[in-house]
PDB file of C-alpha atoms in Angstrom:
ATOM      1  CA  MET A   7     191.772  12.022 186.263  1.00 72.00           C
ATOM      2  CA  THR A   8     190.980  15.460 184.816  1.00 82.00           C
ATOM      3  CA  ILE A   9     187.546  17.077 184.797  1.00 88.00           C
ATOM      4  CA  TYR A  10     187.482  16.500 181.018  1.00 85.00           C
ATOM      5  CA  GLU A  11     187.927  12.756 181.535  1.00 87.00           C
ATOM      6  CA  GLU A  12     185.397  12.758 184.378  1.00 89.00           C
ATOM      7  CA  VAL A  13     182.699  14.328 182.181  1.00 92.00           C
ATOM      8  CA  ARG A  14     183.361  11.845 179.378  1.00 90.00           C
ATOM      9  CA  LYS A  15     183.173   8.904 181.795  1.00 90.00           C
ATOM     10  CA  ARG A  16     179.806  10.010 183.194  1.00 90.00           C
ATOM     11  CA  PHE A  17     178.309  11.226 179.916  1.00 91.00           C
ATOM     12  CA  HIS A  18     175.929   8.304 179.302  1.00 89.00           C
ATOM     13  CA  ARG A  19     174.552   8.431 182.852  1.00 91.00           C
ATOM     14  CA  LEU A  20     173.283  11.988 182.420  1.00 93.00           C
ATOM     15  CA  SER A  21     169.805  13.136 181.458  1.00 93.00           C
ATOM     16  CA  LYS A  22     169.162  14.443 177.951  1.00 92.00           C
ATOM     17  CA  GLY A  23     169.469  18.084 179.005  1.00 93.00           C
ATOM     18  CA  GLN A  24     172.567  17.410 181.081  1.00 94.00           C
ATOM     19  CA  ARG A  25     174.190  15.667 178.120  1.00 93.00           C
ATOM     20  CA  LYS A  26     173.799  18.879 176.139  1.00 93.00           C
ATOM     21  CA  VAL A  27     175.675  20.690 178.881  1.00 94.00           C
ATOM     22  CA  ALA A  28     178.315  17.955 179.012  1.00 93.00           C
ATOM     23  CA  GLN A  29     178.871  18.126 175.265  1.00 93.00           C
ATOM     24  CA  TYR A  30     179.197  21.902 175.428  1.00 92.00           C
ATOM     25  CA  VAL A  31     181.710  21.569 178.275  1.00 92.00           C
ATOM     26  CA  LEU A  32     183.772  19.054 176.292  1.00 91.00           C
ATOM     27  CA  ASP A  33     183.699  21.163 173.135  1.00 90.00           C
ATOM     28  CA  ASN A  34     184.141  24.591 174.743  1.00 90.00           C
ATOM     29  CA  PRO A  35     186.250  24.315 177.927  1.00 88.00           C
ATOM     30  CA  ARG A  36     187.546  27.877 177.617  1.00 88.00           C
ATOM     31  CA  ALA A  37     184.027  29.310 177.335  1.00 89.00           C
ATOM     32  CA  VAL A  38     182.985  27.443 180.477  1.00 91.00           C
ATOM     33  CA  ALA A  39     186.004  28.823 182.326  1.00 87.00           C
ATOM     34  CA  GLN A  40     185.111  32.383 181.310  1.00 86.00           C
ATOM     35  CA  HIS A  41     181.302  32.581 181.234  1.00 90.00           C
ATOM     36  CA  VAL A  42     178.605  32.442 183.902  1.00 91.00           C
ATOM     37  CA  ALA A  43     176.228  29.478 184.151  1.00 93.00           C
ATOM     38  CA  ALA A  44     173.360  31.334 182.486  1.00 92.00           C
ATOM     39  CA  GLU A  45     175.454  32.065 179.389  1.00 92.00           C
ATOM     40  CA  VAL A  46     176.694  28.482 179.168  1.00 93.00           C
ATOM     41  CA  GLY A  47     173.093  27.306 179.387  1.00 93.00           C
ATOM     42  CA  ARG A  48     172.068  29.702 176.635  1.00 92.00           C
ATOM     43  CA  GLN A  49     174.883  28.503 174.384  1.00 91.00           C
ATOM     44  CA  ALA A  50     174.086  24.851 175.112  1.00 92.00           C
ATOM     45  CA  GLY A  51     170.363  25.348 174.545  1.00 93.00           C
ATOM     46  CA  VAL A  52     169.274  24.574 178.105  1.00 93.00           C
ATOM     47  CA  SER A  53     168.289  26.501 181.225  1.00 94.00           C
ATOM     48  CA  GLU A  54     170.713  27.781 183.849  1.00 93.00           C
ATOM     49  CA  SER A  55     169.196  25.347 186.359  1.00 93.00           C
ATOM     50  CA  THR A  56     170.074  22.445 184.025  1.00 94.00           C
ATOM     51  CA  VAL A  57     173.694  23.608 184.039  1.00 94.00           C
ATOM     52  CA  ILE A  58     173.661  23.624 187.842  1.00 94.00           C
ATOM     53  CA  ARG A  59     172.029  20.174 187.969  1.00 94.00           C
ATOM     54  CA  PHE A  60     174.723  18.919 185.598  1.00 95.00           C
ATOM     55  CA  CYS A  61     177.355  20.061 188.101  1.00 93.00           C
ATOM     56  CA  TYR A  62     175.628  18.156 190.890  1.00 92.00           C
ATOM     57  CA  ALA A  63     175.239  15.095 188.651  1.00 93.00           C
ATOM     58  CA  ILE A  64     179.017  14.823 188.285  1.00 92.00           C
ATOM     59  CA  ASP A  65     179.491  15.289 192.050  1.00 88.00           C
ATOM     60  CA  LEU A  66     180.598  18.920 192.017  1.00 89.00           C
ATOM     61  CA  GLY A  67     179.540  21.494 194.585  1.00 84.00           C
ATOM     62  CA  GLY A  68     178.244  23.877 191.945  1.00 88.00           C
ATOM     63  CA  TYR A  69     179.168  25.882 188.876  1.00 91.00           C
ATOM     64  CA  THR A  70     182.017  27.731 190.609  1.00 88.00           C
ATOM     65  CA  GLU A  71     183.790  24.428 191.197  1.00 87.00           C
ATOM     66  CA  LEU A  72     183.240  23.421 187.565  1.00 91.00           C
ATOM     67  CA  GLN A  73     184.846  26.681 186.444  1.00 89.00           C
ATOM     68  CA  MET A  74     187.844  26.143 188.713  1.00 85.00           C
ATOM     69  CA  LEU A  75     188.324  22.616 187.384  1.00 88.00           C
ATOM     70  CA  MET A  76     188.056  23.778 183.775  1.00 87.00           C
ATOM     71  CA  LYS A  77     190.613  26.532 184.389  1.00 84.00           C
ATOM     72  CA  GLU A  78     192.965  23.976 185.879  1.00 83.00           C
ATOM     73  CA  TYR A  79     192.390  21.638 182.920  1.00 84.00           C
ATOM     74  CA  LEU A  80     193.195  24.418 180.458  1.00 83.00           C
ATOM     75  CA  LEU A  81     196.363  25.367 182.332  1.00 76.00           C
ATOM     76  CA  GLN A  82     197.544  21.756 182.393  1.00 74.00           C
ATOM     77  CA  SER A  83     196.728  21.326 178.687  1.00 74.00           C
ATOM     78  CA  GLU A  84     198.817  24.268 177.506  1.00 64.00           C
ATOM     79  CA  PRO A  85     202.106  23.258 175.856  1.00 55.00           C
ATOM     80  CA  THR A  86     205.043  23.553 178.202  1.00 48.00           C
ATOM     81  CA  LYS A  87     208.114  25.406 177.001  1.00 45.00           C
ATOM     82  CA  ALA A  88     211.349  23.493 177.142  1.00 38.00           C
ATOM     83  CA  ARG A  89     213.228  23.883 180.374  1.00 39.00           C
ATOM     84  CA  ALA A  90     216.241  26.168 180.407  1.00 37.00           C
ATOM     85  CA  TYR A  91     218.308  23.535 182.180  1.00 37.00           C
ATOM     86  CA  GLY A  92     218.946  19.802 182.060  1.00 42.00           C
ATOM     87  CA  SER A  93     221.069  17.368 180.102  1.00 40.00           C
ATOM     88  CA  ASN A  94     219.755  18.576 176.720  1.00 43.00           C
ATOM     89  CA  ALA A  95     220.053  22.291 177.396  1.00 46.00           C
ATOM     90  CA  LYS A  96     223.134  24.483 177.240  1.00 46.00           C
ATOM     91  CA  VAL A  97     223.226  26.998 180.055  1.00 45.00           C
ATOM     92  CA  LYS A  98     224.969  30.116 178.758  1.00 51.00           C
ATOM     93  CA  SER A  99     225.358  31.648 182.188  1.00 52.00           C
ATOM     94  CA  ILE A 100     224.331  31.129 185.778  1.00 51.00           C
ATOM     95  CA  GLU A 101     222.532  34.468 185.688  1.00 54.00           C
ATOM     96  CA  LYS A 102     220.427  33.545 182.666  1.00 60.00           C
ATOM     97  CA  ASN A 103     219.522  30.165 184.119  1.00 72.00           C
ATOM     98  CA  ALA A 104     218.499  31.737 187.435  1.00 73.00           C
ATOM     99  CA  SER A 105     216.327  34.229 185.580  1.00 76.00           C
ATOM    100  CA  ASN A 106     214.575  31.473 183.627  1.00 78.00           C
ATOM    101  CA  LEU A 107     213.975  29.388 186.730  1.00 77.00           C
ATOM    102  CA  MET A 108     212.553  32.310 188.682  1.00 80.00           C
ATOM    103  CA  ASN A 109     210.368  33.241 185.724  1.00 82.00           C
ATOM    104  CA  GLN A 110     208.979  29.705 185.771  1.00 80.00           C
ATOM    105  CA  ASP A 111     208.042  30.189 189.414  1.00 80.00           C
ATOM    106  CA  ALA A 112     206.437  33.529 188.565  1.00 84.00           C
ATOM    107  CA  LYS A 113     204.451  31.902 185.740  1.00 82.00           C
ATOM    108  CA  ALA A 114     203.209  29.182 188.102  1.00 79.00           C
ATOM    109  CA  ILE A 115     202.118  31.832 190.605  1.00 85.00           C
ATOM    110  CA  ILE A 116     200.264  33.753 187.889  1.00 84.00           C
ATOM    111  CA  ASP A 117     198.556  30.531 186.772  1.00 81.00           C
ATOM    112  CA  THR A 118     197.465  29.890 190.358  1.00 84.00           C
ATOM    113  CA  ILE A 119     195.966  33.372 190.596  1.00 84.00           C
ATOM    114  CA  GLN A 120     193.576  32.389 187.805  1.00 81.00           C
ATOM    115  CA  LEU A 121     192.327  29.469 189.916  1.00 81.00           C
ATOM    116  CA  ILE A 122     191.739  31.459 193.103  1.00 88.00           C
ATOM    117  CA  ASP A 123     188.167  32.563 193.737  1.00 87.00           C
ATOM    118  CA  ASP A 124     188.093  35.807 195.748  1.00 90.00           C
ATOM    119  CA  GLU A 125     184.985  34.772 197.683  1.00 91.00           C
ATOM    120  CA  GLN A 126     186.622  31.483 198.661  1.00 92.00           C
ATOM    121  CA  LEU A 127     189.794  33.294 199.720  1.00 95.00           C
ATOM    122  CA  ASN A 128     187.907  35.836 201.806  1.00 96.00           C
ATOM    123  CA  GLY A 129     185.783  33.071 203.311  1.00 96.00           C
ATOM    124  CA  ALA A 130     188.874  31.103 204.303  1.00 97.00           C
ATOM    125  CA  ALA A 131     190.526  34.190 205.818  1.00 97.00           C
ATOM    126  CA  LYS A 132     187.367  34.978 207.789  1.00 97.00           C
ATOM    127  CA  ALA A 133     187.168  31.398 209.059  1.00 97.00           C
ATOM    128  CA  ILE A 134     190.769  31.519 210.307  1.00 97.00           C
ATOM    129  CA  ASP A 135     190.206  34.908 211.925  1.00 97.00           C
ATOM    130  CA  GLU A 136     187.103  33.720 213.794  1.00 97.00           C
ATOM    131  CA  ALA A 137     188.432  30.284 214.774  1.00 97.00           C
ATOM    132  CA  GLN A 138     188.967  29.467 218.425  1.00 96.00           C
ATOM    133  CA  HIS A 139     191.376  26.677 217.512  1.00 97.00           C
ATOM    134  CA  ILE A 140     193.429  26.172 214.347  1.00 97.00           C
ATOM    135  CA  TYR A 141     194.695  22.723 213.362  1.00 97.00           C
ATOM    136  CA  ILE A 142     197.369  22.146 210.711  1.00 96.00           C
ATOM    137  CA  MET A 143     197.667  18.824 208.914  1.00 95.00           C
ATOM    138  CA  SER A 144     199.689  17.742 205.905  1.00 92.00           C
ATOM    139  CA  THR A 145     200.747  14.756 203.879  1.00 89.00           C
ATOM    140  CA  VAL A 146     204.232  13.422 204.690  1.00 86.00           C
ATOM    141  CA  SER A 147     206.184  15.231 201.970  1.00 86.00           C
ATOM    142  CA  THR A 148     204.626  18.607 202.803  1.00 90.00           C
ATOM    143  CA  THR A 149     205.474  18.492 206.512  1.00 90.00           C
ATOM    144  CA  PRO A 150     208.171  21.219 206.171  1.00 90.00           C
ATOM    145  CA  ILE A 151     205.591  23.588 204.656  1.00 93.00           C
ATOM    146  CA  ALA A 152     203.132  22.750 207.428  1.00 93.00           C
ATOM    147  CA  SER A 153     205.820  23.378 210.061  1.00 92.00           C
ATOM    148  CA  TRP A 154     206.432  26.871 208.668  1.00 93.00           C
ATOM    149  CA  LEU A 155     202.687  27.538 208.669  1.00 94.00           C
ATOM    150  CA  VAL A 156     202.388  26.387 212.281  1.00 94.00           C
ATOM    151  CA  GLY A 157     205.260  28.601 213.407  1.00 91.00           C
ATOM    152  CA  THR A 158     203.821  31.634 211.645  1.00 92.00           C
ATOM    153  CA  LEU A 159     200.264  31.136 212.889  1.00 93.00           C
ATOM    154  CA  GLN A 160     201.478  30.676 216.454  1.00 90.00           C
ATOM    155  CA  GLN A 161     202.604  34.303 216.303  1.00 88.00           C
ATOM    156  CA  LEU A 162     199.087  35.337 215.311  1.00 90.00           C
ATOM    157  CA  HIS A 163     196.796  32.994 217.249  1.00 92.00           C
ATOM    158  CA  PRO A 164     196.895  31.507 220.774  1.00 92.00           C
ATOM    159  CA  ASN A 165     195.603  28.033 219.866  1.00 94.00           C
ATOM    160  CA  VAL A 166     197.432  26.396 216.966  1.00 95.00           C
ATOM    161  CA  THR A 167     198.029  22.628 216.846  1.00 94.00           C
ATOM    162  CA  HIS A 168     200.165  20.714 214.365  1.00 94.00           C
ATOM    163  CA  LEU A 169     198.615  17.294 213.754  1.00 94.00           C
ATOM    164  CA  ASP A 170     201.871  15.549 212.886  1.00 88.00           C
ATOM    165  CA  ASP A 171     201.625  12.478 215.121  1.00 84.00           C
ATOM    166  CA  PRO A 172     199.088   9.800 214.087  1.00 80.00           C
ATOM    167  CA  HIS A 173     199.109   8.452 217.655  1.00 80.00           C
ATOM    168  CA  THR A 174     197.421  11.641 218.918  1.00 81.00           C
ATOM    169  CA  TYR A 175     194.802  11.975 216.160  1.00 85.00           C
ATOM    170  CA  VAL A 176     191.994  10.329 218.132  1.00 84.00           C
ATOM    171  CA  GLN A 177     192.682  12.454 221.196  1.00 87.00           C
ATOM    172  CA  GLU A 178     192.833  15.693 219.203  1.00 89.00           C
ATOM    173  CA  ALA A 179     189.686  14.800 217.250  1.00 91.00           C
ATOM    174  CA  GLN A 180     187.701  14.847 220.488  1.00 92.00           C
ATOM    175  CA  GLU A 181     188.257  18.609 220.626  1.00 92.00           C
ATOM    176  CA  PHE A 182     186.956  19.276 217.103  1.00 96.00           C
ATOM    177  CA  ASP A 183     183.860  21.477 216.885  1.00 95.00           C
ATOM    178  CA  GLN A 184     182.239  24.230 214.825  1.00 95.00           C
ATOM    179  CA  ASN A 185     184.679  26.787 216.228  1.00 96.00           C
ATOM    180  CA  SER A 186     187.658  24.912 214.797  1.00 97.00           C
ATOM    181  CA  VAL A 187     189.456  25.383 211.498  1.00 98.00           C
ATOM    182  CA  MET A 188     191.748  22.843 209.872  1.00 97.00           C
ATOM    183  CA  LEU A 189     194.337  23.921 207.317  1.00 97.00           C
ATOM    184  CA  VAL A 190     195.371  20.978 205.144  1.00 97.00           C
ATOM    185  CA  VAL A 191     198.397  20.973 202.831  1.00 95.00           C
ATOM    186  CA  ALA A 192     198.195  17.984 200.469  1.00 93.00           C
ATOM    187  CA  LEU A 193     200.364  18.285 197.366  1.00 89.00           C
ATOM    188  CA  GLU A 194     200.245  14.569 196.670  1.00 88.00           C
ATOM    189  CA  LYS A 195     197.475  11.983 196.684  1.00 87.00           C
ATOM    190  CA  PRO A 196     196.479  11.483 200.339  1.00 90.00           C
ATOM    191  CA  THR A 197     196.033   8.031 201.827  1.00 90.00           C
ATOM    192  CA  ALA A 198     192.573   6.605 202.455  1.00 92.00           C
ATOM    193  CA  ASP A 199     193.055   7.038 206.217  1.00 91.00           C
ATOM    194  CA  PHE A 200     194.054  10.665 205.717  1.00 93.00           C
ATOM    195  CA  VAL A 201     190.910  11.338 203.674  1.00 94.00           C
ATOM    196  CA  LYS A 202     188.771   9.534 206.264  1.00 94.00           C
ATOM    197  CA  PHE A 203     190.202  11.655 209.091  1.00 94.00           C
ATOM    198  CA  ILE A 204     189.540  14.920 207.241  1.00 95.00           C
ATOM    199  CA  ASP A 205     186.027  13.746 206.413  1.00 95.00           C
ATOM    200  CA  GLY A 206     185.419  13.019 210.093  1.00 94.00           C
ATOM    201  CA  ALA A 207     186.607  16.497 211.055  1.00 95.00           C
ATOM    202  CA  GLU A 208     184.280  18.077 208.504  1.00 95.00           C
ATOM    203  CA  ARG A 209     181.358  16.054 209.857  1.00 95.00           C
ATOM    204  CA  LYS A 210     182.023  17.514 213.310  1.00 95.00           C
ATOM    205  CA  GLY A 211     181.600  21.004 211.914  1.00 96.00           C
ATOM    206  CA  VAL A 212     185.274  21.850 211.427  1.00 97.00           C
ATOM    207  CA  LYS A 213     185.847  24.291 208.563  1.00 97.00           C
ATOM    208  CA  VAL A 214     188.426  22.601 206.340  1.00 98.00           C
ATOM    209  CA  ILE A 215     190.730  24.725 204.174  1.00 98.00           C
ATOM    210  CA  THR A 216     192.699  22.596 201.715  1.00 96.00           C
ATOM    211  CA  VAL A 217     195.722  23.557 199.623  1.00 95.00           C
ATOM    212  CA  ALA A 218     196.162  20.833 197.001  1.00 92.00           C
ATOM    213  CA  ASP A 219     198.029  20.064 193.808  1.00 88.00           C
ATOM    214  CA  THR A 220     194.756  19.687 191.926  1.00 85.00           C
ATOM    215  CA  ALA A 221     191.118  20.657 192.274  1.00 84.00           C
ATOM    216  CA  MET A 222     190.285  16.969 191.693  1.00 85.00           C
ATOM    217  CA  THR A 223     191.850  15.980 195.026  1.00 89.00           C
ATOM    218  CA  PRO A 224     190.009  13.220 196.937  1.00 91.00           C
ATOM    219  CA  LEU A 225     189.663  15.755 199.763  1.00 94.00           C
ATOM    220  CA  ARG A 226     187.398  18.109 197.817  1.00 90.00           C
ATOM    221  CA  SER A 227     184.135  16.576 199.082  1.00 90.00           C
ATOM    222  CA  SER A 228     185.236  17.216 202.692  1.00 93.00           C
ATOM    223  CA  THR A 229     186.636  20.690 202.082  1.00 94.00           C
ATOM    224  CA  THR A 230     184.954  23.999 202.879  1.00 95.00           C
ATOM    225  CA  HIS A 231     187.477  26.088 200.942  1.00 95.00           C
ATOM    226  CA  LEU A 232     189.648  24.414 198.286  1.00 93.00           C
ATOM    227  CA  PHE A 233     192.653  26.034 196.612  1.00 93.00           C
ATOM    228  CA  ALA A 234     194.478  24.285 193.765  1.00 88.00           C
ATOM    229  CA  MET A 235     198.025  25.275 192.896  1.00 84.00           C
ATOM    230  CA  GLY A 236     198.246  26.111 189.189  1.00 68.00           C
ATOM    231  CA  THR A 237     201.543  24.575 188.173  1.00 61.00           C
ATOM    232  CA  LYS A 238     202.309  21.867 185.637  1.00 59.00           C
ATOM    233  CA  GLN A 239     205.409  20.855 187.547  1.00 59.00           C
ATOM    234  CA  LYS A 240     203.730  18.537 190.039  1.00 62.00           C
ATOM    235  CA  SER A 241     206.795  17.740 192.143  1.00 75.00           C
ATOM    236  CA  ILE A 242     206.702  19.084 195.695  1.00 79.00           C
ATOM    237  CA  PHE A 243     209.990  20.863 195.004  1.00 79.00           C
ATOM    238  CA  ASN A 244     208.544  22.852 192.098  1.00 79.00           C
ATOM    239  CA  MET A 245     205.226  23.586 193.789  1.00 84.00           C
ATOM    240  CA  THR A 246     206.756  24.904 197.015  1.00 87.00           C
ATOM    241  CA  PRO A 247     207.306  28.538 195.865  1.00 89.00           C
ATOM    242  CA  VAL A 248     203.698  28.714 194.677  1.00 90.00           C
ATOM    243  CA  VAL A 249     202.353  27.277 197.926  1.00 92.00           C
ATOM    244  CA  PHE A 250     204.355  29.669 200.091  1.00 93.00           C
ATOM    245  CA  THR A 251     203.150  32.617 198.003  1.00 93.00           C
ATOM    246  CA  PHE A 252     199.542  31.508 198.395  1.00 94.00           C
ATOM    247  CA  LEU A 253     199.866  30.889 202.136  1.00 96.00           C
ATOM    248  CA  HIS A 254     201.407  34.335 202.549  1.00 94.00           C
ATOM    249  CA  THR A 255     198.412  35.795 200.700  1.00 95.00           C
ATOM    250  CA  LEU A 256     195.968  33.833 202.859  1.00 96.00           C
ATOM    251  CA  LEU A 257     197.629  35.035 206.064  1.00 95.00           C
ATOM    252  CA  GLU A 258     197.685  38.629 204.838  1.00 94.00           C
ATOM    253  CA  CYS A 259     193.959  38.416 204.124  1.00 96.00           C
ATOM    254  CA  THR A 260     193.434  36.933 207.589  1.00 96.00           C
ATOM    255  CA  ILE A 261     195.368  39.757 209.260  1.00 94.00           C
ATOM    256  CA  ALA A 262     193.336  42.272 207.263  1.00 94.00           C
ATOM    257  CA  GLN A 263     190.159  40.943 208.895  1.00 94.00           C
ATOM    258  CA  ASN A 264     191.182  42.515 212.200  1.00 92.00           C
ATOM    259  CA  ARG A 265     194.651  44.053 212.092  1.00 91.00           C
ATOM    260  CA  ARG A 266     194.412  45.636 215.538  1.00 90.00           C
ATOM    261  CA  LYS A 267     193.703  42.264 217.138  1.00 92.00           C
ATOM    262  CA  TYR A 268     196.818  40.713 215.631  1.00 90.00           C
ATOM    263  CA  GLU A 269     199.001  43.693 216.440  1.00 87.00           C
ATOM    264  CA  GLN A 270     197.806  43.508 220.060  1.00 87.00           C
ATOM    265  CA  PHE A 271     198.574  39.772 220.177  1.00 87.00           C
ATOM    266  CA  GLN A 272     202.064  40.544 218.890  1.00 81.00           C
ATOM    267  CA  ARG A 273     202.646  43.245 221.477  1.00 80.00           C
ATOM    268  CA  GLU A 274     201.632  40.817 224.201  1.00 79.00           C
ATOM    269  CA  GLY A 275     203.993  38.266 222.698  1.00 69.00           C
ATOM    270  CA  VAL A 276     206.912  40.696 222.819  1.00 61.00           C
ATOM    271  CA  SER A 277     206.249  41.310 226.512  1.00 59.00           C
ATOM    272  CA  GLN A 278     206.359  37.536 227.007  1.00 63.00           C
ATOM    273  CA  GLU A 279     209.605  37.325 225.003  1.00 61.00           C
ATOM    274  CA  ARG A 280     207.870  35.471 222.193  1.00 60.00           C
ATOM    275  CA  PRO A 281     209.519  36.097 218.778  1.00 59.00           C
ATOM    276  CA  ALA A 282     207.568  38.798 216.941  1.00 59.00           C
ATOM    277  CA  LEU A 283     206.419  38.584 213.337  1.00 61.00           C
ATOM    278  CA  ARG A 284     206.587  42.020 211.781  1.00 59.00           C
ATOM    279  CA  LEU A 285     203.217  42.694 210.172  1.00 57.00           C
ATOM    280  CA  VAL A 286     203.455  44.485 206.847  1.00 47.00           C
ATOM    281  CA  ASN A 287     201.146  47.435 206.328  1.00 48.00           C
ATOM    282  CA  THR A 288     199.952  46.741 202.796  1.00 39.00           C
ATOM    283  CA  LEU A 289     196.476  45.536 203.817  1.00 43.00           C
ATOM    284  CA  HIS A 290     194.094  47.640 205.938  1.00 43.00           C
TER     285      HIS A 290
END
């Protein structure tokens, strides 16, 4: 269900002022995505606080989340150009087809950039940097992505755990506390048990960072920092390049929090014959 459909479904349960906001949101999704809450309130004929209360009334965390959902809705609503490959397309050359495919990946990455809130990104990077223990969890089909993330983080942090065995969940959960961070990769609808486990971690004070296929993921109510991947191609295969690009960005921002600390950890790793990850010098 999109945010547009969610607003329509809840419309008649809203107060009179909130209905004005809802109608404005339905009629002007692009304006909501671009303007601050005060301006939306002015255009809708209500106060800024009514706009914020509207967000809470439809179970959002605030206006920033509404904007992210509207941006995602607009991206998904844009007409998709015909693919440059497939049974109905003539591929003139391998080179041209490769160019088109890579341009599609680039477009998906650019779309995702529009959904990323800088404050959320910096907050997530800070949480990872300050964490005493980092847990990685994923849905079944995104396990390969999670495995890469685990391997990379283990070269940057001494305590990284991959939660890939349901039989150990209860034992690991006993260690959860406010000094823990959980990175969740969920590019498909998670199971009810998966959602329940993440919710339990959040209740214990764990900072949950979720990378999802949509901002409307069932995990959003248990997530501290949510990042939706802006691609219309919702198969794991097509989303993978976008996810890896985002995770690279997140790790770069984490390293930038305290570059010397990570360089020192790497030097110690080399002395212990641990494979070294060469840190790029683009962020200081």
